[in-house]
Coordinates of C-alpha atoms in Angstrom, one line a residue:
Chain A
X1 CA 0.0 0.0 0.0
X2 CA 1.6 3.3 -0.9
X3 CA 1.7 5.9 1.7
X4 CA 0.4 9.6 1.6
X5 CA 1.6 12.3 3.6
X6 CA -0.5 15.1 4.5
X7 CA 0.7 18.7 6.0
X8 CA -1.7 20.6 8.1
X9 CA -1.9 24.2 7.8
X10 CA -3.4 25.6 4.4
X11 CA -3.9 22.0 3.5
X12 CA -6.6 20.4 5.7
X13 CA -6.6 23.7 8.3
X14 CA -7.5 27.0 7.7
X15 CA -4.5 28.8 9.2
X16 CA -5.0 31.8 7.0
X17 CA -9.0 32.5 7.7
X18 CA -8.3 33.0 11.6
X19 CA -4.6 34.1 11.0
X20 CA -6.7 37.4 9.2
X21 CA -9.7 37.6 11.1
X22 CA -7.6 37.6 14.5
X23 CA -5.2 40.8 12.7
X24 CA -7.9 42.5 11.5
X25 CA -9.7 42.5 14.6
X26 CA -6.5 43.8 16.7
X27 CA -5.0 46.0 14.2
X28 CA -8.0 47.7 12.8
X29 CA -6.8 46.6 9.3
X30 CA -8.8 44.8 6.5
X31 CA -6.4 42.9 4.7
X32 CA -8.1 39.8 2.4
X33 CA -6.9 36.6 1.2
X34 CA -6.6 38.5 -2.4
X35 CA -3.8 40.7 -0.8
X36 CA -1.8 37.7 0.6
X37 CA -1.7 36.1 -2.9
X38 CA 2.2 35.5 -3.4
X39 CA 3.1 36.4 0.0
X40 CA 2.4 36.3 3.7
X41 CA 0.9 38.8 6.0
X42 CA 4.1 39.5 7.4
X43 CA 5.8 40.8 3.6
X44 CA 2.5 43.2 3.5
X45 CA 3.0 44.4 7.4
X46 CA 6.7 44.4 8.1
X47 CA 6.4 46.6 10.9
X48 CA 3.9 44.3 12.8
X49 CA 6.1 41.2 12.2
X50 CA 6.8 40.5 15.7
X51 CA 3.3 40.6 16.4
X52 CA 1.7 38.8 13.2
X53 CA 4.2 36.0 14.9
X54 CA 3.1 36.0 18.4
X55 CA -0.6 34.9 17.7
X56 CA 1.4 31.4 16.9
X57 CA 3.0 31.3 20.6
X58 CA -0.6 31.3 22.0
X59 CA -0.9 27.6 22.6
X60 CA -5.1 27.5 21.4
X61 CA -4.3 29.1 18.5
X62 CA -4.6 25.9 16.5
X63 CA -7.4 24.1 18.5
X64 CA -10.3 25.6 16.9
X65 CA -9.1 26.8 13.2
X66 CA -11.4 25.1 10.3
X67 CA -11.4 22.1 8.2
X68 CA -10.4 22.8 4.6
X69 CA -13.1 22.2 2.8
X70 CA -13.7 18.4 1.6
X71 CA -10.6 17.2 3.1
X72 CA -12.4 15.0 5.4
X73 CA -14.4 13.2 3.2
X74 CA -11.3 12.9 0.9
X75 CA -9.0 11.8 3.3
X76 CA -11.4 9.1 4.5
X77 CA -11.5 7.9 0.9
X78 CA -8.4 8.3 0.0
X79 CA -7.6 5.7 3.6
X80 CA -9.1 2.9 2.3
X81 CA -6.3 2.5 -0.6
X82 CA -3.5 4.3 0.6
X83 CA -1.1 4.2 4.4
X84 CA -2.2 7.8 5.5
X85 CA -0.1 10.3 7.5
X86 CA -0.3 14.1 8.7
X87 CA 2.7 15.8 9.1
X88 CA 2.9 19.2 10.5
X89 CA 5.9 21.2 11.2
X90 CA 5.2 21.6 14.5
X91 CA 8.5 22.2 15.9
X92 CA 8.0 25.5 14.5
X93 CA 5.6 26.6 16.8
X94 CA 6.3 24.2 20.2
X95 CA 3.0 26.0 21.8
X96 CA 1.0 24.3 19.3
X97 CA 1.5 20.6 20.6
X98 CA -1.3 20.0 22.2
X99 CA -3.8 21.8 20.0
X100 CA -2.6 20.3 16.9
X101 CA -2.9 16.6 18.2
X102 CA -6.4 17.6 19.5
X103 CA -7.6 19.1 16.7
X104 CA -6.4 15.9 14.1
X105 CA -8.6 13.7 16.6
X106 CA -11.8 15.6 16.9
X107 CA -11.7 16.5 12.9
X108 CA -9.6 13.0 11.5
X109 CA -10.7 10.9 14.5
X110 CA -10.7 7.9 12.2
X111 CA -7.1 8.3 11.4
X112 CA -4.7 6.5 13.7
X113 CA -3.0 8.7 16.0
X114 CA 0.0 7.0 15.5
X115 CA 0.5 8.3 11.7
X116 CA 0.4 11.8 12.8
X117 CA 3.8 13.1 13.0
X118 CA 5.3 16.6 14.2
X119 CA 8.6 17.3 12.5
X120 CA 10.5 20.4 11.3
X121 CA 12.7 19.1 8.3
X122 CA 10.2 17.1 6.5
X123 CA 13.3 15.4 5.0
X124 CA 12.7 12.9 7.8
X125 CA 9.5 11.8 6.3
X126 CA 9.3 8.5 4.0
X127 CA 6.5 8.6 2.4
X128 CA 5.5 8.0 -1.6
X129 CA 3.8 11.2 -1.7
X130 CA 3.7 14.3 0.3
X131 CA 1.1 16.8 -0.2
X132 CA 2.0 20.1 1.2
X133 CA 1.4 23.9 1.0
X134 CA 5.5 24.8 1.2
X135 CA 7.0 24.0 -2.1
X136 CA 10.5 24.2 0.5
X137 CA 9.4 20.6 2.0
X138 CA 9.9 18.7 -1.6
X139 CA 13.9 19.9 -2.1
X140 CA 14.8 16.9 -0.2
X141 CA 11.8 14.6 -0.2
X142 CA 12.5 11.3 -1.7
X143 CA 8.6 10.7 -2.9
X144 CA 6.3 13.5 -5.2
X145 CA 5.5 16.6 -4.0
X146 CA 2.6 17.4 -4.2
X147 CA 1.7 21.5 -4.2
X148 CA -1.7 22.5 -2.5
X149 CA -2.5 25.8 -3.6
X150 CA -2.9 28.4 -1.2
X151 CA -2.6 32.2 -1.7
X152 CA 1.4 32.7 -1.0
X153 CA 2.5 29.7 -3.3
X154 CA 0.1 30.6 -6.7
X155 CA 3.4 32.1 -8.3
X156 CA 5.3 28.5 -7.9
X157 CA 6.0 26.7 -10.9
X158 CA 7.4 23.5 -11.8
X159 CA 5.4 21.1 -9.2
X160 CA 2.5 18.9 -9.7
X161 CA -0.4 21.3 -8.3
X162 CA -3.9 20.8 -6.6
X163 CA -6.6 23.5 -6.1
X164 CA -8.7 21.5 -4.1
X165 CA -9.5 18.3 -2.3
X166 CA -11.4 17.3 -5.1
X167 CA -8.5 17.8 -7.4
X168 CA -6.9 15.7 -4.8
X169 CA -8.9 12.9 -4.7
X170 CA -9.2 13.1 -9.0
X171 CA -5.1 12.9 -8.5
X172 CA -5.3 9.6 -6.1
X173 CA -8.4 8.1 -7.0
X174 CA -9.0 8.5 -10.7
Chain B
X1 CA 25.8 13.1 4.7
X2 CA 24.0 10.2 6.4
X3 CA 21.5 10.3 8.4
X4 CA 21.3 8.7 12.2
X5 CA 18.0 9.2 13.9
X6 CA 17.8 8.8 17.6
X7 CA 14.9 7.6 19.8
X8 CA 14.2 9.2 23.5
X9 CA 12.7 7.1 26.0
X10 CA 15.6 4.3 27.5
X11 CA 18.2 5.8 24.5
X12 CA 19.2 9.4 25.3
X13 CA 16.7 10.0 28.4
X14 CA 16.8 7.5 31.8
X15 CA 13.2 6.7 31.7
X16 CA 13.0 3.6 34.2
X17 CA 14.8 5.3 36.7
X18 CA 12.0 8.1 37.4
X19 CA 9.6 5.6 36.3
X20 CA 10.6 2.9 39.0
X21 CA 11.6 5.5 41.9
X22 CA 7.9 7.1 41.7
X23 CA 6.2 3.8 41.1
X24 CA 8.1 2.3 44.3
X25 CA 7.3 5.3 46.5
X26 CA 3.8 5.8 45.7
X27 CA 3.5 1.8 46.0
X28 CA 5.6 0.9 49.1
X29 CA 7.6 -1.1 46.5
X30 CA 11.1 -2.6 45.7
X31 CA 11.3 -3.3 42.4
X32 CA 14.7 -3.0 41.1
X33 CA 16.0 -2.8 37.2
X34 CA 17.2 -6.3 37.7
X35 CA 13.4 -7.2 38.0
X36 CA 12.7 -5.3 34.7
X37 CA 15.1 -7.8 32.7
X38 CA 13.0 -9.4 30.2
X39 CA 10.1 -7.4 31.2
X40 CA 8.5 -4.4 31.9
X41 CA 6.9 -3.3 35.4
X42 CA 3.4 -3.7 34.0
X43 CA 4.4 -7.5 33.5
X44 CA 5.5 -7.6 36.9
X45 CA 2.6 -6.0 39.0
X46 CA -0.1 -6.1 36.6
X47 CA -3.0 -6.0 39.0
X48 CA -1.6 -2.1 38.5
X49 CA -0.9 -1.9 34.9
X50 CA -3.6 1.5 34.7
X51 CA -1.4 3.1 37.4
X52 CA 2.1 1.6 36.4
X53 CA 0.8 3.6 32.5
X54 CA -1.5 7.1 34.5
X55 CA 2.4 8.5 35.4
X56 CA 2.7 9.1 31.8
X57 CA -0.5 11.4 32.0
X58 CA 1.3 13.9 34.2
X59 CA 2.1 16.4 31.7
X60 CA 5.4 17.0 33.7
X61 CA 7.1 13.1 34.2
X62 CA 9.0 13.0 31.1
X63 CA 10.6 17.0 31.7
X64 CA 13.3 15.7 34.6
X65 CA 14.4 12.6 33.4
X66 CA 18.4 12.2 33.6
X67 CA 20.5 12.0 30.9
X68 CA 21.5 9.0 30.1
X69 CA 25.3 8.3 30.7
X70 CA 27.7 9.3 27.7
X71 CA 25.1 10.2 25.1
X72 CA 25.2 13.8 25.2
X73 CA 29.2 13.9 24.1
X74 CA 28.4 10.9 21.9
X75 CA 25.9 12.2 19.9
X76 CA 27.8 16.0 19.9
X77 CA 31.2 13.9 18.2
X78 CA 28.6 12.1 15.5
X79 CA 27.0 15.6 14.7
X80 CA 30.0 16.5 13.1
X81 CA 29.6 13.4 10.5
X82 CA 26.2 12.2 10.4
X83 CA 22.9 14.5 9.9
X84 CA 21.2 13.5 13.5
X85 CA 17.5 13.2 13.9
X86 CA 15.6 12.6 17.5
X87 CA 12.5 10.6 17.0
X88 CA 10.0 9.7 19.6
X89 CA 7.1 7.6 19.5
X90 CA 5.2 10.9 21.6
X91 CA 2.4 10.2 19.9
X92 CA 2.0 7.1 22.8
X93 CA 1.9 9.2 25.1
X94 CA 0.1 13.1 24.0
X95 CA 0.5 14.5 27.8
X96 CA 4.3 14.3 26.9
X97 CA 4.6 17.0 24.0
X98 CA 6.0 20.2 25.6
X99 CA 7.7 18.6 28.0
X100 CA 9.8 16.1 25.6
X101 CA 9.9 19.1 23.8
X102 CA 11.6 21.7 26.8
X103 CA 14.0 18.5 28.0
X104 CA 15.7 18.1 24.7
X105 CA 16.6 21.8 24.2
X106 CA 17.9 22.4 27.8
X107 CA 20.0 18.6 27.2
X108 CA 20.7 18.6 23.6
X109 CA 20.3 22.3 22.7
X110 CA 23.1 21.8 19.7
X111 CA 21.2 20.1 17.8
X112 CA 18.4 22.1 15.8
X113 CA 15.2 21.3 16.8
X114 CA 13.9 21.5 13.3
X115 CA 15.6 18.1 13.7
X116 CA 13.3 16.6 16.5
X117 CA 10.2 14.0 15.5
X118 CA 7.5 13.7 17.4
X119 CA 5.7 10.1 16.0
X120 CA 3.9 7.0 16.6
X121 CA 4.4 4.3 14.0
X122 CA 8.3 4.7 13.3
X123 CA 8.0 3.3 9.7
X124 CA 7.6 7.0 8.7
X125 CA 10.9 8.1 9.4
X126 CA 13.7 8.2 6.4
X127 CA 17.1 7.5 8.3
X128 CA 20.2 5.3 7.3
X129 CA 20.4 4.3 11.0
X130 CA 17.9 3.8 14.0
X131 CA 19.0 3.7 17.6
X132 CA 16.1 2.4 19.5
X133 CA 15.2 0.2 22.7
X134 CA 12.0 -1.1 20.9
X135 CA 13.1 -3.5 18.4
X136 CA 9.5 -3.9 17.0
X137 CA 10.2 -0.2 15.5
X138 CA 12.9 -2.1 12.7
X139 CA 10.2 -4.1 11.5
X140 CA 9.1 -1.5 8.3
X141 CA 12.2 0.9 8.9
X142 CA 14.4 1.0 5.9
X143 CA 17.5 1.5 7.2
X144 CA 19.6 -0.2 9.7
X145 CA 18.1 -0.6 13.2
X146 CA 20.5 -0.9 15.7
X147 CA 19.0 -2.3 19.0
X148 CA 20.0 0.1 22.2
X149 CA 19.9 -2.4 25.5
X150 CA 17.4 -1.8 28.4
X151 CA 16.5 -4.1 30.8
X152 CA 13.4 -5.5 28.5
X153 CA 15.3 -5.6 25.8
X154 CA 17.9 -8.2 26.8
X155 CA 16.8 -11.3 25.4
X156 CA 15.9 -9.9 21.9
X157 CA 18.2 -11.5 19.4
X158 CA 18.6 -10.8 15.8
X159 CA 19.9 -7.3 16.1
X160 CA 22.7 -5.4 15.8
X161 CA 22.8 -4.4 19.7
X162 CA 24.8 -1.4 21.4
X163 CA 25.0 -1.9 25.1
X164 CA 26.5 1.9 26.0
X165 CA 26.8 5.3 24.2
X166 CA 30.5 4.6 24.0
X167 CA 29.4 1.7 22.1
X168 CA 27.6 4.0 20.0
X169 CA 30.4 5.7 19.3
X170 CA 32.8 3.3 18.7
X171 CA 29.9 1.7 16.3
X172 CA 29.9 4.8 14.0
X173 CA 33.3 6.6 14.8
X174 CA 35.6 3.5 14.6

């Protein structure tokens, strides 16, 4: 059975919805996900940098962000043929621990807890496929990167793409 | 470079010494690691086995485990030739996160921690080498597994076994 690798943020969670909504609200601004297309919040704010950071040290941060649309369903589907894995960068942001793993079991409770990883270098990961939202993962990945679209990647070229989990599951399951 | 990845619990930090001292005070006990060869205390007392495993709920057990003997030079002398991972089955036990997290940056705060794995199933992990005390973890690795000896290790046979760090060394430095 070939194995699947699955990051979280901007791929089955919406970090940038409440990433926004939470600056926004705090900074009186009204930046959209059109403005973040090729680049982060933080290239658009430099001066807040610090602070568009610190919402990540707040350990609930990631408890309650949404599920990317269709990524359940998809994933479920996608178990029954394939050794599924999430792997988040978690090491990253340390205060997230705890909010990631209880997140991935109220949202992909039918997962096995033991195929979720939290890693920095996804170099470590050996897997036949990786599907990720940082193009930076697949230098050194041994399987296919896969790119999930998200606003500050759309100016990446030269890796296989998906738009959706639906383009995801035509990928896997066609 | 290649690529050595390390596991925690009974390999870099002295697990069954806390585990034993705490279980032997709260228990009015006397179990020593000479019991443990062969076994583990849940085999020995198992009319316990939910309080010999609740220790590991205490979000704080795994932050003041000693170091064990040797590995911390050890590992900073194979740094300089092999690409070194840490990779711990956390995922067994969720409560551990931040502190396995806090105890290897205050002990083995030269290596990056974009370099630290937090897992379950150990199959995921792309190494040359594996240093672990649970043999079952070689089963689907790729590389070479290379047994670490703790007491409930010992009669395992069929793998290359280290018995100290400086065996470690010698293994890989020779």
């Amino acid at each position: 059975m070939k194995r699947i690798a699955i990051d979280m943020d901007e791929v089955v969670a919406d970090f940038n919805l409440k990433h926004l909504h939470v600056f926004n609200r705090d900074y009186n601004d009204n930046v959209t996900l059109d403005d973040l297309m090729g680049c982060h919040l933080r290239d658009l704010r430099p001066h807040l940098i610090q602070e568009i950071r610190s919402y990540l040290d707040d350990p609930t941060f990631f408890r309650d962000l949404d599920v990317m649309k269709d990524s359940q369903e998809v994933i479920r589907a996608l178990s029954e043929h394939y050794e599924i894995f999430i792997t988040t960068a978690a090491m990253e942001v340390p205060a997230s621990f705890t909010a990631k793993y209880e997140w991935l079991k109220e949202h992909f409770g039918f997962l096995d807890e033991m195929n979720f990883v939290f890693c920095g270098d996804k170099s470590i990961i050996q897997a036949d496929y990786l599907i990720d939202d940082n193009a930076r993962h697949f230098k050194r990945f041994s399987g296919q990167g896969i790119l999930f679209t998200s606003p500050h990647n759309v100016n990446e070229t030269g890796y296989v793409r998906v738009n959706s989990w639906l383009e995801v599951r035509d990928y896997f399951l066609r």
